[in-house]
Amino acid sequence: DKEGAYHEMCGLIDVEVEMKNRLNIKRFGYINFETADGLKGRAHEFHYSDISRVGDENCYFDISKENGRKWQCGFTKKNLLAGYPHVHFWGNIEFFKKLFEKGRR
């Protein structure tokens, strides 16, 4: 929370998230992504928090911005995909198809 305390959530992924008092401008705006399995696309991020600790989770997205900033984000476990990017599926139809097919299996 904004007072610095961590609260147990549902425990699906081993990460800790830190709330900020204002918008995280480092992670705001349009981004490019590439998935662990090679799909590329565009998305948007807008949040007041940041991941402060990652356990032994594997990142799914390699993120980059036009200004050269790069980071990793998004975690998968079994059939869960959790991350900050807001993916517009119509603009990333191959990504949508891959998620849809994975869900069908």
PDB file of N, CA, C and O in Angstrom, residues 12-50:
ATOM      1  N   LEU A  12      -0.686 -16.303  -6.798  1.00  0.00           N
ATOM      2  CA  LEU A  12      -0.498 -17.034  -8.049  1.00  0.00           C
ATOM      3  C   LEU A  12       0.895 -16.861  -8.632  1.00  0.00           C
ATOM      4  O   LEU A  12       1.406 -17.761  -9.295  1.00  0.00           O
ATOM      5  N   ILE A  13       1.514 -15.692  -8.423  1.00  0.00           N
ATOM      6  CA  ILE A  13       2.878 -15.460  -8.879  1.00  0.00           C
ATOM      7  C   ILE A  13       3.696 -14.900  -7.721  1.00  0.00           C
ATOM      8  O   ILE A  13       3.158 -14.256  -6.827  1.00  0.00           O
ATOM      9  N   ASP A  14       4.993 -15.158  -7.747  1.00  0.00           N
ATOM     10  CA  ASP A  14       5.879 -14.768  -6.652  1.00  0.00           C
ATOM     11  C   ASP A  14       6.537 -13.417  -6.957  1.00  0.00           C
ATOM     12  O   ASP A  14       7.698 -13.358  -7.366  1.00  0.00           O
ATOM     13  N   VAL A  15       5.771 -12.350  -6.795  1.00  0.00           N
ATOM     14  CA  VAL A  15       6.280 -10.988  -6.983  1.00  0.00           C
ATOM     15  C   VAL A  15       5.723 -10.094  -5.875  1.00  0.00           C
ATOM     16  O   VAL A  15       4.701 -10.408  -5.266  1.00  0.00           O
ATOM     17  N   GLU A  16       6.420  -8.996  -5.633  1.00  0.00           N
ATOM     18  CA  GLU A  16       5.914  -7.958  -4.740  1.00  0.00           C
ATOM     19  C   GLU A  16       5.784  -6.679  -5.541  1.00  0.00           C
ATOM     20  O   GLU A  16       6.650  -6.359  -6.353  1.00  0.00           O
ATOM     21  N   VAL A  17       4.703  -5.966  -5.311  1.00  0.00           N
ATOM     22  CA  VAL A  17       4.408  -4.728  -6.021  1.00  0.00           C
ATOM     23  C   VAL A  17       4.381  -3.590  -5.017  1.00  0.00           C
ATOM     24  O   VAL A  17       3.812  -3.711  -3.941  1.00  0.00           O
ATOM     25  N   GLU A  18       5.018  -2.502  -5.382  1.00  0.00           N
ATOM     26  CA  GLU A  18       5.117  -1.330  -4.514  1.00  0.00           C
ATOM     27  C   GLU A  18       4.244  -0.209  -5.079  1.00  0.00           C
ATOM     28  O   GLU A  18       4.395   0.173  -6.233  1.00  0.00           O
ATOM     29  N   MET A  19       3.317   0.283  -4.273  1.00  0.00           N
ATOM     30  CA  MET A  19       2.457   1.392  -4.695  1.00  0.00           C
ATOM     31  C   MET A  19       3.220   2.706  -4.582  1.00  0.00           C
ATOM     32  O   MET A  19       4.001   2.904  -3.663  1.00  0.00           O
ATOM     33  N   LYS A  20       2.972   3.591  -5.526  1.00  0.00           N
ATOM     34  CA  LYS A  20       3.606   4.912  -5.546  1.00  0.00           C
ATOM     35  C   LYS A  20       2.539   5.973  -5.270  1.00  0.00           C
ATOM     36  O   LYS A  20       1.348   5.722  -5.408  1.00  0.00           O
ATOM     37  N   ASN A  21       2.970   7.156  -4.890  1.00  0.00           N
ATOM     38  CA  ASN A  21       2.034   8.252  -4.638  1.00  0.00           C
ATOM     39  C   ASN A  21       1.629   8.995  -5.899  1.00  0.00           C
ATOM     40  O   ASN A  21       0.712   9.803  -5.869  1.00  0.00           O
ATOM     41  N   ARG A  22       2.339   8.724  -6.981  1.00  0.00           N
ATOM     42  CA  ARG A  22       1.978   9.384  -8.236  1.00  0.00           C
ATOM     43  C   ARG A  22       2.245   8.441  -9.400  1.00  0.00           C
ATOM     44  O   ARG A  22       2.849   7.385  -9.239  1.00  0.00           O
ATOM     45  N   LEU A  23       1.823   8.849 -10.564  1.00  0.00           N
ATOM     46  CA  LEU A  23       1.960   8.060 -11.773  1.00  0.00           C
ATOM     47  C   LEU A  23       3.426   7.722 -12.033  1.00  0.00           C
ATOM     48  O   LEU A  23       4.301   8.577 -11.914  1.00  0.00           O
ATOM     49  N   ASN A  24       3.694   6.487 -12.348  1.00  0.00           N
ATOM     50  CA  ASN A  24       5.051   6.032 -12.659  1.00  0.00           C
ATOM     51  C   ASN A  24       5.370   6.435 -14.095  1.00  0.00           C
ATOM     52  O   ASN A  24       5.078   5.700 -15.034  1.00  0.00           O
ATOM     53  N   ILE A  25       5.980   7.611 -14.285  1.00  0.00           N
ATOM     54  CA  ILE A  25       6.198   8.124 -15.637  1.00  0.00           C
ATOM     55  C   ILE A  25       7.253   7.331 -16.409  1.00  0.00           C
ATOM     56  O   ILE A  25       7.289   7.395 -17.623  1.00  0.00           O
ATOM     57  N   LYS A  26       8.091   6.576 -15.712  1.00  0.00           N
ATOM     58  CA  LYS A  26       9.062   5.729 -16.416  1.00  0.00           C
ATOM     59  C   LYS A  26       8.355   4.631 -17.193  1.00  0.00           C
ATOM     60  O   LYS A  26       8.860   4.132 -18.178  1.00  0.00           O
ATOM     61  N   ARG A  27       7.209   4.217 -16.715  1.00  0.00           N
ATOM     62  CA  ARG A  27       6.475   3.120 -17.331  1.00  0.00           C
ATOM     63  C   ARG A  27       5.112   3.585 -17.830  1.00  0.00           C
ATOM     64  O   ARG A  27       4.113   2.902 -17.681  1.00  0.00           O
ATOM     65  N   PHE A  28       5.089   4.769 -18.430  1.00  0.00           N
ATOM     66  CA  PHE A  28       3.838   5.346 -18.916  1.00  0.00           C
ATOM     67  C   PHE A  28       3.927   5.537 -20.426  1.00  0.00           C
ATOM     68  O   PHE A  28       4.946   5.970 -20.945  1.00  0.00           O
ATOM     69  N   GLY A  29       2.867   5.216 -21.113  1.00  0.00           N
ATOM     70  CA  GLY A  29       2.788   5.502 -22.543  1.00  0.00           C
ATOM     71  C   GLY A  29       2.850   4.254 -23.398  1.00  0.00           C
ATOM     72  O   GLY A  29       2.741   3.125 -22.919  1.00  0.00           O
ATOM     73  N   TYR A  30       3.017   4.503 -24.686  1.00  0.00           N
ATOM     74  CA  TYR A  30       3.046   3.402 -25.644  1.00  0.00           C
ATOM     75  C   TYR A  30       4.383   2.686 -25.587  1.00  0.00           C
ATOM     76  O   TYR A  30       5.428   3.302 -25.416  1.00  0.00           O
ATOM     77  N   ILE A  31       4.317   1.365 -25.747  1.00  0.00           N
ATOM     78  CA  ILE A  31       5.510   0.526 -25.685  1.00  0.00           C
ATOM     79  C   ILE A  31       5.480  -0.477 -26.830  1.00  0.00           C
ATOM     80  O   ILE A  31       4.429  -0.753 -27.412  1.00  0.00           O
ATOM     81  N   ASN A  32       6.632  -1.000 -27.141  1.00  0.00           N
ATOM     82  CA  ASN A  32       6.757  -2.138 -28.045  1.00  0.00           C
ATOM     83  C   ASN A  32       7.030  -3.352 -27.178  1.00  0.00           C
ATOM     84  O   ASN A  32       7.714  -3.242 -26.162  1.00  0.00           O
ATOM     85  N   PHE A  33       6.495  -4.492 -27.564  1.00  0.00           N
ATOM     86  CA  PHE A  33       6.783  -5.700 -26.803  1.00  0.00           C
ATOM     87  C   PHE A  33       7.173  -6.833 -27.732  1.00  0.00           C
ATOM     88  O   PHE A  33       6.810  -6.858 -28.904  1.00  0.00           O
ATOM     89  N   GLU A  34       7.958  -7.743 -27.180  1.00  0.00           N
ATOM     90  CA  GLU A  34       8.242  -9.013 -27.841  1.00  0.00           C
ATOM     91  C   GLU A  34       8.051 -10.086 -26.788  1.00  0.00           C
ATOM     92  O   GLU A  34       8.560  -9.968 -25.675  1.00  0.00           O
ATOM     93  N   THR A  35       7.306 -11.108 -27.131  1.00  0.00           N
ATOM     94  CA  THR A  35       7.020 -12.168 -26.174  1.00  0.00           C
ATOM     95  C   THR A  35       8.150 -13.187 -26.152  1.00  0.00           C
ATOM     96  O   THR A  35       8.990 -13.227 -27.067  1.00  0.00           O
ATOM     97  N   ALA A  36       8.159 -14.011 -25.137  1.00  0.00           N
ATOM     98  CA  ALA A  36       9.174 -15.053 -25.003  1.00  0.00           C
ATOM     99  C   ALA A  36       9.149 -16.003 -26.191  1.00  0.00           C
ATOM    100  O   ALA A  36      10.156 -16.620 -26.514  1.00  0.00           O
ATOM    101  N   ASP A  37       7.998 -16.112 -26.872  1.00  0.00           N
ATOM    102  CA  ASP A  37       7.920 -16.993 -28.035  1.00  0.00           C
ATOM    103  C   ASP A  37       7.948 -16.234 -29.355  1.00  0.00           C
ATOM    104  O   ASP A  37       7.519 -16.742 -30.380  1.00  0.00           O
ATOM    105  N   GLY A  38       8.466 -14.988 -29.339  1.00  0.00           N
ATOM    106  CA  GLY A  38       8.779 -14.275 -30.577  1.00  0.00           C
ATOM    107  C   GLY A  38       7.713 -13.394 -31.196  1.00  0.00           C
ATOM    108  O   GLY A  38       7.951 -12.814 -32.254  1.00  0.00           O
ATOM    109  N   LEU A  39       6.546 -13.253 -30.578  1.00  0.00           N
ATOM    110  CA  LEU A  39       5.528 -12.364 -31.134  1.00  0.00           C
ATOM    111  C   LEU A  39       5.847 -10.919 -30.763  1.00  0.00           C
ATOM    112  O   LEU A  39       6.249 -10.637 -29.633  1.00  0.00           O
ATOM    113  N   LYS A  40       5.655 -10.007 -31.720  1.00  0.00           N
ATOM    114  CA  LYS A  40       5.920  -8.587 -31.482  1.00  0.00           C
ATOM    115  C   LYS A  40       4.630  -7.801 -31.611  1.00  0.00           C
ATOM    116  O   LYS A  40       3.725  -8.187 -32.351  1.00  0.00           O
ATOM    117  N   GLY A  41       4.556  -6.693 -30.871  1.00  0.00           N
ATOM    118  CA  GLY A  41       3.371  -5.854 -30.948  1.00  0.00           C
ATOM    119  C   GLY A  41       3.538  -4.560 -30.180  1.00  0.00           C
ATOM    120  O   GLY A  41       4.630  -4.231 -29.710  1.00  0.00           O
ATOM    121  N   ARG A  42       2.427  -3.839 -30.078  1.00  0.00           N
ATOM    122  CA  ARG A  42       2.389  -2.569 -29.365  1.00  0.00           C
ATOM    123  C   ARG A  42       1.376  -2.675 -28.240  1.00  0.00           C
ATOM    124  O   ARG A  42       0.412  -3.425 -28.310  1.00  0.00           O
ATOM    125  N   ALA A  43       1.620  -1.898 -27.190  1.00  0.00           N
ATOM    126  CA  ALA A  43       0.712  -1.871 -26.042  1.00  0.00           C
ATOM    127  C   ALA A  43       0.861  -0.517 -25.359  1.00  0.00           C
ATOM    128  O   ALA A  43       1.559   0.369 -25.852  1.00  0.00           O
ATOM    129  N   HIS A  44       0.202  -0.373 -24.221  1.00  0.00           N
ATOM    130  CA  HIS A  44       0.231   0.865 -23.447  1.00  0.00           C
ATOM    131  C   HIS A  44       0.363   0.495 -21.983  1.00  0.00           C
ATOM    132  O   HIS A  44      -0.167  -0.511 -21.543  1.00  0.00           O
ATOM    133  N   GLU A  45       1.102   1.317 -21.235  1.00  0.00           N
ATOM    134  CA  GLU A  45       1.200   1.131 -19.786  1.00  0.00           C
ATOM    135  C   GLU A  45       0.816   2.422 -19.088  1.00  0.00           C
ATOM    136  O   GLU A  45       1.114   3.512 -19.577  1.00  0.00           O
ATOM    137  N   PHE A  46       0.145   2.285 -17.960  1.00  0.00           N
ATOM    138  CA  PHE A  46      -0.321   3.415 -17.160  1.00  0.00           C
ATOM    139  C   PHE A  46      -0.590   2.874 -15.767  1.00  0.00           C
ATOM    140  O   PHE A  46      -1.550   2.153 -15.569  1.00  0.00           O
ATOM    141  N   HIS A  47       0.307   3.151 -14.824  1.00  0.00           N
ATOM    142  CA  HIS A  47       0.077   2.603 -13.489  1.00  0.00           C
ATOM    143  C   HIS A  47       0.780   3.405 -12.408  1.00  0.00           C
ATOM    144  O   HIS A  47       1.715   4.149 -12.672  1.00  0.00           O
ATOM    145  N   TYR A  48       0.303   3.220 -11.198  1.00  0.00           N
ATOM    146  CA  TYR A  48       0.821   3.892 -10.009  1.00  0.00           C
ATOM    147  C   TYR A  48       1.618   2.932  -9.131  1.00  0.00           C
ATOM    148  O   TYR A  48       1.766   3.166  -7.954  1.00  0.00           O
ATOM    149  N   SER A  49       2.113   1.873  -9.708  1.00  0.00           N
ATOM    150  CA  SER A  49       2.870   0.892  -8.935  1.00  0.00           C
ATOM    151  C   SER A  49       4.032   0.391  -9.773  1.00  0.00           C
ATOM    152  O   SER A  49       4.125   0.651 -10.964  1.00  0.00           O
ATOM    153  N   ASP A  50       4.910  -0.349  -9.120  1.00  0.00           N
ATOM    154  CA  ASP A  50       6.047  -0.939  -9.807  1.00  0.00           C
ATOM    155  C   ASP A  50       6.396  -2.242  -9.100  1.00  0.00           C
ATOM    156  O   ASP A  50       6.220  -2.366  -7.886  1.00  0.00           O
TER     157      ASP A  50
END
